[in-house]
């Protein structure tokens, strides 16, 4: 089940990070949100129903996860190493475990 966020949902996710809405940021979040939603569902072994009238606690947890993961990729917080000689940067593409924290109560075990 795929999820396509509305413009209002994207603006809400941006607001969760305390950031201002800009055209570039809206495009960034709109592109990343469905992909990160799939990553979150896969990690939790659980499908999060994002439709109207569904469990708001689960939706809030997923939106917070999406907000923090989008911010991680936007700001390139994953800087692992830096060199000054000929300027070399290394970034981690792994989302830190702390970003997954909102989803932890909804994670199902897989046997």
Short mmCIF file of C-alpha atoms in Angstrom, two decimals:
data_model
loop_
_atom_site.label_atom_id
_atom_site.label_comp_id
_atom_site.label_asym_id
_atom_site.label_seq_id
_atom_site.Cartn_x
_atom_site.Cartn_y
_atom_site.Cartn_z
CA UNK A 1 0.00 0.00 0.00
CA UNK A 2 1.54 3.26 -1.08
CA UNK A 3 0.90 6.69 0.37
CA UNK A 4 0.87 9.98 -1.52
CA UNK A 5 0.89 12.94 0.87
CA UNK A 6 -1.26 16.00 0.29
CA UNK A 7 0.22 19.49 0.22
CA UNK A 8 -1.24 20.15 3.70
CA UNK A 9 0.38 16.97 5.04
CA UNK A 10 3.74 18.02 3.58
CA UNK A 11 3.43 21.47 5.17
CA UNK A 12 2.59 19.81 8.49
CA UNK A 13 5.61 17.50 8.25
CA UNK A 14 7.87 20.48 7.49
CA UNK A 15 6.39 22.30 10.51
CA UNK A 16 7.24 19.32 12.75
CA UNK A 17 10.90 20.15 12.19
CA UNK A 18 10.32 23.81 13.01
CA UNK A 19 11.34 24.86 9.52
CA UNK A 20 9.84 27.42 7.18
CA UNK A 21 8.01 26.26 4.09
CA UNK A 22 9.88 27.08 0.89
CA UNK A 23 9.28 25.83 -2.63
CA UNK A 24 12.58 23.90 -2.59
CA UNK A 25 11.80 22.29 0.78
CA UNK A 26 8.25 21.35 -0.30
CA UNK A 27 9.66 19.66 -3.43
CA UNK A 28 12.29 17.85 -1.34
CA UNK A 29 9.77 16.57 1.21
CA UNK A 30 7.17 15.71 -1.45
CA UNK A 31 9.71 13.55 -3.26
CA UNK A 32 11.14 11.86 -0.17
CA UNK A 33 7.99 11.35 1.94
CA UNK A 34 6.54 8.32 0.04
CA UNK A 35 9.94 6.62 -0.08
CA UNK A 36 10.60 7.20 3.62
CA UNK A 37 7.05 6.03 4.40
CA UNK A 38 7.87 2.72 2.68
CA UNK A 39 11.16 2.48 4.62
CA UNK A 40 9.30 3.08 7.90
CA UNK A 41 6.62 0.48 7.12
CA UNK A 42 9.29 -2.03 6.17
CA UNK A 43 11.33 -1.35 9.34
CA UNK A 44 8.25 -1.67 11.57
CA UNK A 45 6.86 -4.70 9.68
CA UNK A 46 3.58 -2.80 9.88
CA UNK A 47 1.37 -0.88 7.46
CA UNK A 48 0.48 2.62 8.63
CA UNK A 49 -2.95 3.72 7.37
CA UNK A 50 -2.55 7.42 6.54
CA UNK A 51 -6.16 7.98 5.41
CA UNK A 52 -8.73 10.19 7.14
CA UNK A 53 -10.25 8.55 10.19
CA UNK A 54 -7.41 6.10 10.77
CA UNK A 55 -5.46 5.75 14.04
CA UNK A 56 -4.01 9.23 14.65
CA UNK A 57 -1.30 7.98 17.02
CA UNK A 58 0.14 5.70 14.36
CA UNK A 59 -0.13 8.49 11.77
CA UNK A 60 1.61 10.94 14.08
CA UNK A 61 4.45 8.50 14.74
CA UNK A 62 4.94 7.95 11.00
CA UNK A 63 4.79 11.67 10.21
CA UNK A 64 7.37 12.42 12.91
CA UNK A 65 9.62 9.68 11.50
CA UNK A 66 9.22 11.10 7.97
CA UNK A 67 9.97 14.63 9.20
CA UNK A 68 13.17 13.62 10.98
CA UNK A 69 14.35 11.39 8.13
CA UNK A 70 13.70 14.12 5.51
CA UNK A 71 15.57 16.61 7.68
CA UNK A 72 18.45 14.14 7.99
CA UNK A 73 18.74 13.85 4.21
CA UNK A 74 18.17 17.57 3.58
CA UNK A 75 20.83 18.80 5.97
CA UNK A 76 23.27 15.99 5.23
CA UNK A 77 23.61 15.40 8.93
CA UNK A 78 25.25 12.10 8.07
CA UNK A 79 28.67 13.64 7.58
CA UNK A 80 31.08 10.88 8.59
CA UNK A 81 34.45 12.33 7.64
CA UNK A 82 35.94 15.40 6.07
CA UNK A 83 39.35 16.13 4.60
CA UNK A 84 40.78 19.58 3.92
CA UNK A 85 43.67 18.76 1.56
CA UNK A 86 41.82 18.21 -1.68
CA UNK A 87 38.42 18.55 -0.03
CA UNK A 88 36.76 15.19 0.40
CA UNK A 89 33.50 14.60 2.25
CA UNK A 90 32.00 11.26 3.23
CA UNK A 91 28.35 10.87 4.16
CA UNK A 92 26.49 7.98 5.67
CA UNK A 93 23.32 6.98 3.86
CA UNK A 94 22.12 5.04 6.91
CA UNK A 95 19.32 6.66 8.88
CA UNK A 96 20.37 6.78 12.57
CA UNK A 97 18.51 4.54 15.02
CA UNK A 98 17.23 7.57 16.94
CA UNK A 99 15.17 8.63 13.91
CA UNK A 100 13.25 5.33 14.10
CA UNK A 101 12.28 5.92 17.74
CA UNK A 102 8.68 7.13 17.05
CA UNK A 103 7.95 3.88 15.16
CA UNK A 104 9.34 1.54 17.82
CA UNK A 105 6.03 0.97 19.71
CA UNK A 106 4.40 -0.15 16.44
CA UNK A 107 7.15 -2.53 15.34
CA UNK A 108 5.97 -6.10 14.85
CA UNK A 109 8.28 -9.06 15.21
CA UNK A 110 8.83 -11.22 12.17
CA UNK A 111 9.45 -14.94 12.62
#
